[in-house]
Tab-separated table of C-alpha atoms in Angstrom:
chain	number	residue	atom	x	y	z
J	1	UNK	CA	91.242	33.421	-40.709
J	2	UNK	CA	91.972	32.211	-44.641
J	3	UNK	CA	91.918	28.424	-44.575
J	4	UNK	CA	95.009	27.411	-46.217
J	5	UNK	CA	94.300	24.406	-49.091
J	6	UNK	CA	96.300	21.044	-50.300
J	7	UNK	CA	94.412	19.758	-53.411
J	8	UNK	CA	95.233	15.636	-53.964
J	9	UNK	CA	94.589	14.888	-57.727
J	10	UNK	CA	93.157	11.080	-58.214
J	11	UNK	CA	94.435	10.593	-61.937
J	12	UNK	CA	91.936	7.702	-62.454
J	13	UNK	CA	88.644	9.102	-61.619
J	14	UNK	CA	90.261	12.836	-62.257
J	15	UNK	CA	88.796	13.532	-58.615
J	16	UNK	CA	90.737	16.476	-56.487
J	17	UNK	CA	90.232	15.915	-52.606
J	18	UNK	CA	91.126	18.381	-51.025
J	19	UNK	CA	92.898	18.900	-46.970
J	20	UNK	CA	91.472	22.583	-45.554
J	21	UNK	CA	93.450	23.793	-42.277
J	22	UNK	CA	93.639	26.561	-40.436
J	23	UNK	CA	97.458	26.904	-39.133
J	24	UNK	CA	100.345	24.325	-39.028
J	25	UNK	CA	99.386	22.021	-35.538
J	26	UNK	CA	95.950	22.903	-35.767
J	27	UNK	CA	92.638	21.414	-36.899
J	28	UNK	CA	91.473	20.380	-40.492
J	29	UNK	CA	88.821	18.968	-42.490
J	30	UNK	CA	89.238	16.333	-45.735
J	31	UNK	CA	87.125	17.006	-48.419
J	32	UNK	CA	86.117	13.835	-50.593
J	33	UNK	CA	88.523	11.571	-50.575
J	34	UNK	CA	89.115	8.988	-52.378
J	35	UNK	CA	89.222	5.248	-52.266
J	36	UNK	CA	91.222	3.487	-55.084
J	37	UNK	CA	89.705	0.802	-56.509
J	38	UNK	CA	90.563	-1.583	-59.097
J	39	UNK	CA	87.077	-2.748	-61.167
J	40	UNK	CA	89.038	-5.877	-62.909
J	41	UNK	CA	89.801	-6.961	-59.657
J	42	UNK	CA	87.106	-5.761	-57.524
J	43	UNK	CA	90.112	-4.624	-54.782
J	44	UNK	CA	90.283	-1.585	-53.281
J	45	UNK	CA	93.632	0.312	-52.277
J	46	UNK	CA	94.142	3.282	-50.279
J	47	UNK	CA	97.097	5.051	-52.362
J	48	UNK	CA	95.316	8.350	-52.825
J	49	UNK	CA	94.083	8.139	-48.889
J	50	UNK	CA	97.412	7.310	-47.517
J	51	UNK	CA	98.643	10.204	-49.091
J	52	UNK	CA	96.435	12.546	-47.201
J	53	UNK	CA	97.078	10.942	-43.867
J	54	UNK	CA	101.216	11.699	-44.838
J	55	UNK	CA	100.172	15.064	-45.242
J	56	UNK	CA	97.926	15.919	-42.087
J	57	UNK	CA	100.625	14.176	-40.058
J	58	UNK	CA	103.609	15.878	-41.288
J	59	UNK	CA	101.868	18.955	-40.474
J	60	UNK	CA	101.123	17.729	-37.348
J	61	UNK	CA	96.904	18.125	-37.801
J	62	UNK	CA	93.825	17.409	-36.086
J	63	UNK	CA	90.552	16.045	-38.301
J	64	UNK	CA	87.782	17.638	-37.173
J	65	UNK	CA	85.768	16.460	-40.463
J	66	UNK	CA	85.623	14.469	-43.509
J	67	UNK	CA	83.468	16.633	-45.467
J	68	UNK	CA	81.510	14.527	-49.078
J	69	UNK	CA	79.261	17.174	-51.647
J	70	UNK	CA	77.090	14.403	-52.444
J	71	UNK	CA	77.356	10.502	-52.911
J	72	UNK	CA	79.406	10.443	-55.664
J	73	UNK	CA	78.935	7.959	-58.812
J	74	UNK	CA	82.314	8.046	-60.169
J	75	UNK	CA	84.842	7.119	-57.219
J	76	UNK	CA	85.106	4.817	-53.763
J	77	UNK	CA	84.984	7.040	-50.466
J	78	UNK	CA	87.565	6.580	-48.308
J	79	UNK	CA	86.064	8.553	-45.495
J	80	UNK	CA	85.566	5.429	-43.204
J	81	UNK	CA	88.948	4.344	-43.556
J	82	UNK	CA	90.178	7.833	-42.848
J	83	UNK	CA	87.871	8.365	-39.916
J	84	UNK	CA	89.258	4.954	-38.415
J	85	UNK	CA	93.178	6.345	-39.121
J	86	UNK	CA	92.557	10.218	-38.140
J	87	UNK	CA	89.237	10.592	-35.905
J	88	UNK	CA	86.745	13.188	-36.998
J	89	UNK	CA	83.230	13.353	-37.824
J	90	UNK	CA	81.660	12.226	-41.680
J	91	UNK	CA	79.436	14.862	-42.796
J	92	UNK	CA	77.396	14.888	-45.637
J	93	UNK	CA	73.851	17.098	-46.416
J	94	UNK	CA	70.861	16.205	-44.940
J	95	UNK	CA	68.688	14.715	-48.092
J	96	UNK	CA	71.326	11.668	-48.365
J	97	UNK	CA	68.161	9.820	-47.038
J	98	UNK	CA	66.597	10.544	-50.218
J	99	UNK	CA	69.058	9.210	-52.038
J	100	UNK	CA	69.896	5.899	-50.026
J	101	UNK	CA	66.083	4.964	-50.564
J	102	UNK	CA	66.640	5.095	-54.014
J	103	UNK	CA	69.704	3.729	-54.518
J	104	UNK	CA	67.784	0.858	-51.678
J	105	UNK	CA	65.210	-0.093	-54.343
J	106	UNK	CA	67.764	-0.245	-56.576
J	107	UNK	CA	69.864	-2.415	-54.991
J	108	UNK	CA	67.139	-4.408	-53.008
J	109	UNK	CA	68.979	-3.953	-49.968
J	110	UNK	CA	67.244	-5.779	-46.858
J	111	UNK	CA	65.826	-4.363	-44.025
J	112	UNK	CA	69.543	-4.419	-42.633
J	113	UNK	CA	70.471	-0.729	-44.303
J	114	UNK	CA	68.012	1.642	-42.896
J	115	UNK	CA	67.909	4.538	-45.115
J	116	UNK	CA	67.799	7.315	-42.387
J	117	UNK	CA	71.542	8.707	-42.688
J	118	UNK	CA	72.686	7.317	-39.451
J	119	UNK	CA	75.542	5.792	-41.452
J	120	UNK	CA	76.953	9.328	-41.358
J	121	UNK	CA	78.451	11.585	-38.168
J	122	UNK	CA	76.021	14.797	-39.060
J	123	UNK	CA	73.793	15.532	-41.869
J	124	UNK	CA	74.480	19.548	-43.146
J	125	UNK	CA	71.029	21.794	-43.793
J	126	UNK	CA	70.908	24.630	-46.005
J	127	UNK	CA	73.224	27.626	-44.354
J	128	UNK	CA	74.527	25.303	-41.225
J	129	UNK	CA	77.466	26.690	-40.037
J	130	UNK	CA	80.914	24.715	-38.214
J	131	UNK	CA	84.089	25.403	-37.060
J	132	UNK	CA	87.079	23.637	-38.652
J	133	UNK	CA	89.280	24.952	-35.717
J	134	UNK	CA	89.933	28.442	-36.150
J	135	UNK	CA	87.831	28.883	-39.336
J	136	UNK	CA	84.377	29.280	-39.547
J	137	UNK	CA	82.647	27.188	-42.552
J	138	UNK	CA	79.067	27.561	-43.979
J	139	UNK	CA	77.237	24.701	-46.146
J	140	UNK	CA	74.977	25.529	-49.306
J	141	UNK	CA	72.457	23.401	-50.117
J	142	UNK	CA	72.960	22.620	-54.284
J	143	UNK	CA	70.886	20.424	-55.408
J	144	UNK	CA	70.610	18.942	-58.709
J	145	UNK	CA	73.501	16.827	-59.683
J	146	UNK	CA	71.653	14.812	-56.884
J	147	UNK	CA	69.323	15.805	-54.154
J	148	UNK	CA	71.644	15.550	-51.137
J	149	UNK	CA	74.893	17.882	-53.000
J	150	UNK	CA	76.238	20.513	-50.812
J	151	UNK	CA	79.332	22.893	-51.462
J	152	UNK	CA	80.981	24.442	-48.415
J	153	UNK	CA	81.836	28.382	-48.059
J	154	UNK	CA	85.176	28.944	-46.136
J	155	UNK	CA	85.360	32.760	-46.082
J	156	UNK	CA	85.833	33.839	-50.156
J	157	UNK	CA	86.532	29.875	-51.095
J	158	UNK	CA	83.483	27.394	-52.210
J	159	UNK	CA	84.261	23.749	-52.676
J	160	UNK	CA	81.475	22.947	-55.589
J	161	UNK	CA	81.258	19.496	-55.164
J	162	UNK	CA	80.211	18.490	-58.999
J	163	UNK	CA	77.702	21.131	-59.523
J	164	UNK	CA	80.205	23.039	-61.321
J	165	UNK	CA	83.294	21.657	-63.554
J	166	UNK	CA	86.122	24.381	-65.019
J	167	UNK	CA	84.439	26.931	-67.056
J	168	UNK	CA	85.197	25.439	-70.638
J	169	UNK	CA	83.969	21.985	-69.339
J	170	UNK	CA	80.685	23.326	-68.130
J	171	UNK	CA	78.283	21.776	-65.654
J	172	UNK	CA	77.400	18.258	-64.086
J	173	UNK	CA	74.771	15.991	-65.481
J	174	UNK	CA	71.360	15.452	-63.742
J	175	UNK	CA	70.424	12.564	-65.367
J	176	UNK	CA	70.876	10.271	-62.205
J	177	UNK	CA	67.961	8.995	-60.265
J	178	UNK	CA	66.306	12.289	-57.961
J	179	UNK	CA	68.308	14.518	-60.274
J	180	UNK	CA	66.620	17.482	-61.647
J	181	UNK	CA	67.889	19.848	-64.364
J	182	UNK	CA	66.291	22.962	-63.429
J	183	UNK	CA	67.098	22.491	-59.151
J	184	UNK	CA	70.794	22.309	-61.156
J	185	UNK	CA	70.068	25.682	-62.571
J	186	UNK	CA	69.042	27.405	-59.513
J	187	UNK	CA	71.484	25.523	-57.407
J	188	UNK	CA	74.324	27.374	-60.026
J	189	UNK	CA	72.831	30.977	-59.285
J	190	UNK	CA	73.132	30.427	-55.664
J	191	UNK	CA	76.981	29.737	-56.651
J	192	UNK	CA	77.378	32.521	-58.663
J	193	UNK	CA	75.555	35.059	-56.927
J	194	UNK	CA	78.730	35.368	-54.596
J	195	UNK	CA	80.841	38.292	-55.268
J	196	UNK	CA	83.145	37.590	-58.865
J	197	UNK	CA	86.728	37.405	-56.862
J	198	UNK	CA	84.886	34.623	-54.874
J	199	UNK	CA	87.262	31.295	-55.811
J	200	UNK	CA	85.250	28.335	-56.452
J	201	UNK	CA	87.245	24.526	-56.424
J	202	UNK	CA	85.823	21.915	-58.133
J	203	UNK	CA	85.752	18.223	-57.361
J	204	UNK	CA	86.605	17.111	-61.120
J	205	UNK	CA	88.716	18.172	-63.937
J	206	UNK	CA	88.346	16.510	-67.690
J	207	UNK	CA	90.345	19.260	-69.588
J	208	UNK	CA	90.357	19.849	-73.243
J	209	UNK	CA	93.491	18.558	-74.557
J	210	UNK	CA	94.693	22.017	-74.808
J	211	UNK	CA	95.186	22.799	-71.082
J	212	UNK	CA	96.420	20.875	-68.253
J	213	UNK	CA	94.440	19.401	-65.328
J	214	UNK	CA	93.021	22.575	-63.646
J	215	UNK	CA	90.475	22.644	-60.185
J	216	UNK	CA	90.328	26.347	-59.131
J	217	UNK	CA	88.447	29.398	-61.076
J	218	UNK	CA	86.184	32.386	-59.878
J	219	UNK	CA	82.943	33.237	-59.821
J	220	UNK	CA	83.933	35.784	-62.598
J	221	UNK	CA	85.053	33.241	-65.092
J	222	UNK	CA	82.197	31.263	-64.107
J	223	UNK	CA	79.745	33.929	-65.201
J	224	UNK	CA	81.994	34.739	-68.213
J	225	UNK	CA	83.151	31.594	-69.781
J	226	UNK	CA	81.066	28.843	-68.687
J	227	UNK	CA	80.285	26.594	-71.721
J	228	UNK	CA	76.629	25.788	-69.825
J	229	UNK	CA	75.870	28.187	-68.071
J	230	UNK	CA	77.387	31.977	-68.409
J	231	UNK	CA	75.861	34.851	-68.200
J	232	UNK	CA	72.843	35.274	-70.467
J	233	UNK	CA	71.565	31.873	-70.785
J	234	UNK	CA	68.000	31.289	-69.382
J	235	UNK	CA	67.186	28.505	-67.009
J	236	UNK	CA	64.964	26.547	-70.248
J	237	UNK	CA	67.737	27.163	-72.197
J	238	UNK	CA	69.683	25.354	-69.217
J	239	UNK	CA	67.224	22.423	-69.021
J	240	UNK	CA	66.984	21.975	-72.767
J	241	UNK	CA	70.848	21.292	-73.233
J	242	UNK	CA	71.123	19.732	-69.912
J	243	UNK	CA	68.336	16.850	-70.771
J	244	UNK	CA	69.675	16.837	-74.418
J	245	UNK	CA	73.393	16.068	-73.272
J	246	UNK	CA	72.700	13.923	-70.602
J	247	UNK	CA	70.491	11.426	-73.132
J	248	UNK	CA	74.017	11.071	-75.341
J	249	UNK	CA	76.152	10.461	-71.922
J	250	UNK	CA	76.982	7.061	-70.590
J	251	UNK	CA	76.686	6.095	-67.245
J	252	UNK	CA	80.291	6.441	-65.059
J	253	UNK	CA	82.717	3.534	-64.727
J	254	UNK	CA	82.295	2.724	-61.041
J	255	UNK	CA	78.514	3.796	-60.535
J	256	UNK	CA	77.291	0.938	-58.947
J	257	UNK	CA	80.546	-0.048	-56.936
J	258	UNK	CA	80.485	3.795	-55.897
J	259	UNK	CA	77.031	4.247	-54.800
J	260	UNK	CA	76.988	1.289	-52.349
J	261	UNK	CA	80.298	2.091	-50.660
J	262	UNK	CA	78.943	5.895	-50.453
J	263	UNK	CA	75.770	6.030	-49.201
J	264	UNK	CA	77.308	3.808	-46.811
J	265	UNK	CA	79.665	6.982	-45.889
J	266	UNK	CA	82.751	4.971	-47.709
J	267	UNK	CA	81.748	1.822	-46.047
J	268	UNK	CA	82.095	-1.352	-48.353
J	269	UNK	CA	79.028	-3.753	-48.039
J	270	UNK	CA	78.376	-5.828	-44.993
J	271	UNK	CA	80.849	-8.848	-45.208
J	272	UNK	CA	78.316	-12.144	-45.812
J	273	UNK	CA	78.365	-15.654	-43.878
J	274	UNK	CA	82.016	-16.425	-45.666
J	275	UNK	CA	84.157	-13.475	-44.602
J	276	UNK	CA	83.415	-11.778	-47.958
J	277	UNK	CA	82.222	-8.196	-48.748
J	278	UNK	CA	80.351	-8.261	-52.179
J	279	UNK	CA	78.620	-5.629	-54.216
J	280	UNK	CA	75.459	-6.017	-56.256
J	281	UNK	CA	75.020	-5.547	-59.834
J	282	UNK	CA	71.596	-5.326	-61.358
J	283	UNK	CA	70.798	-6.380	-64.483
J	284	UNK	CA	68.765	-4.297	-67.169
J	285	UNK	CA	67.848	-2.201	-64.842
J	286	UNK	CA	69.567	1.007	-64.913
């Protein structure tokens, strides 16, 4: 059965969630979503969030999953939130552990956040497949961008996560901590070893001011056009102009609000002794 696919564009972050069902009444699965959040402020909204909840229920859904590619740096989660309004199960791949004891030294989180992945329903490895009601879905490990990213396969449809951006936009960085450049460049050719029809979705769009905001291409114009990575360039080729950009690149807007609500699986940080949830900001460190 073809999944059919409503893409939600965030125009602050430029994040596209996605809502993946299999018939009208039937089950689905939410594919990071999105948690406004104001950084002047520090408040968080659930505009974006609502919207998908609008849409499952008008079309009379199920949740069987809330599906994150990795523990994204850029935007909020609003998986929890979602899970606690629609029911379902927060998946994620199964080296977030890695990543929430880094992001634990980082922090200097007590001995309060175990960094184990229990914050998460189930923790995807390499070729796991599930059922989104009627429609059998595969995950694929990509590492890279970080070492926990996975993309899910739904028949000829892969959700990329950020290991891939629109063709003329090129690839993610790997400059975060437990990135790696050349796990990036393997991760890719796992991507675009699928047959060239195969359509690929990304998780961000940041267009050239030529075209308008665009998340969908195929394997095909991966392999043709990509600015990073088409066909012909060799993996040090790759890592050279990976490490090169990523020294020039500045680190995302809501990184370190981001990371602690995510690796949290969209939880925001443990309220304190006054009622208050804060997050941590380190200094000079990162």
């Amino acid at each position: 059965m073809k999944p059919t696919i409503e893409a939600f564009f965030d125009t602050v972050t430029q994040t596209i969630s996605y809502v993946i069902f299999d018939e009208a009444g039937g089950y689905c699965a939410i594919i990071d979503p999105v948690l406004d959040y104001d950084p002047k402020a520090s408040k968080t909204f659930t505009h974006i969030a609502d919207k998908i909840i609008a849409f499952i229920q008008d079309h009379r859904l199920s949740v069987q999953w809330i599906l994150e590619t990795h523990a994204h740096a850029d935007h909020l989660s609003s998986a929890d939130y979602l899970r606690n309004q629609l029911g379902g199960k927060i998946g994620i791949g199964q080296n977030i552990p890695a990543v929430q004891k880094t992001f634990k030294k980082i922090f200097n989180f007590g001995d309060e956040f175990i960094p184990d992945g229990h914050h998460f329903d189930h923790l995807f490895a390499d070729g796991e497949s599930f059922q989104i009601g009627k429609i059998t879905a595969k995950t694929i490990a990509v590492s890279g961008h970080t070492p926990a990213d996975i993309a899910y396969q739904i028949n000829d449809v892969i959700f990329v996560g950020d290991t891939l951006f629109m063709p003329d936009v090129g690839t993610a960085r790997a400059d975060f901590p437990g990135g790696d450049a050349r796990h990036l460049f393997k991760s890719i050719q796992k991507i675009l070893a699928f047959p060239p029809e195969t359509r690929l979705f990304m998780c961000h769009d940041y267009p050239p001011t030529n075209r308008p905001t665009e998340w969908e291409c195929t394997v095909a114009e991966q392999r043709a056009h990509n600015i990073h990575v088409h066909d012909g360039i060799t993996e040090d080729e790759f890592v050279k102009m990976r490490n090169a950009r990523d020294a020039t690149l500045g680190m995302p807007n809501l990184l370190l609000p981001s990371i602690q609500t995510n690796i949290r699986s969209g939880k925001l940080p443990p309220v304190e002794s006054n009622g208050v949830s804060y997050f941590k900001i380190p200094i000079n460190l990162i």
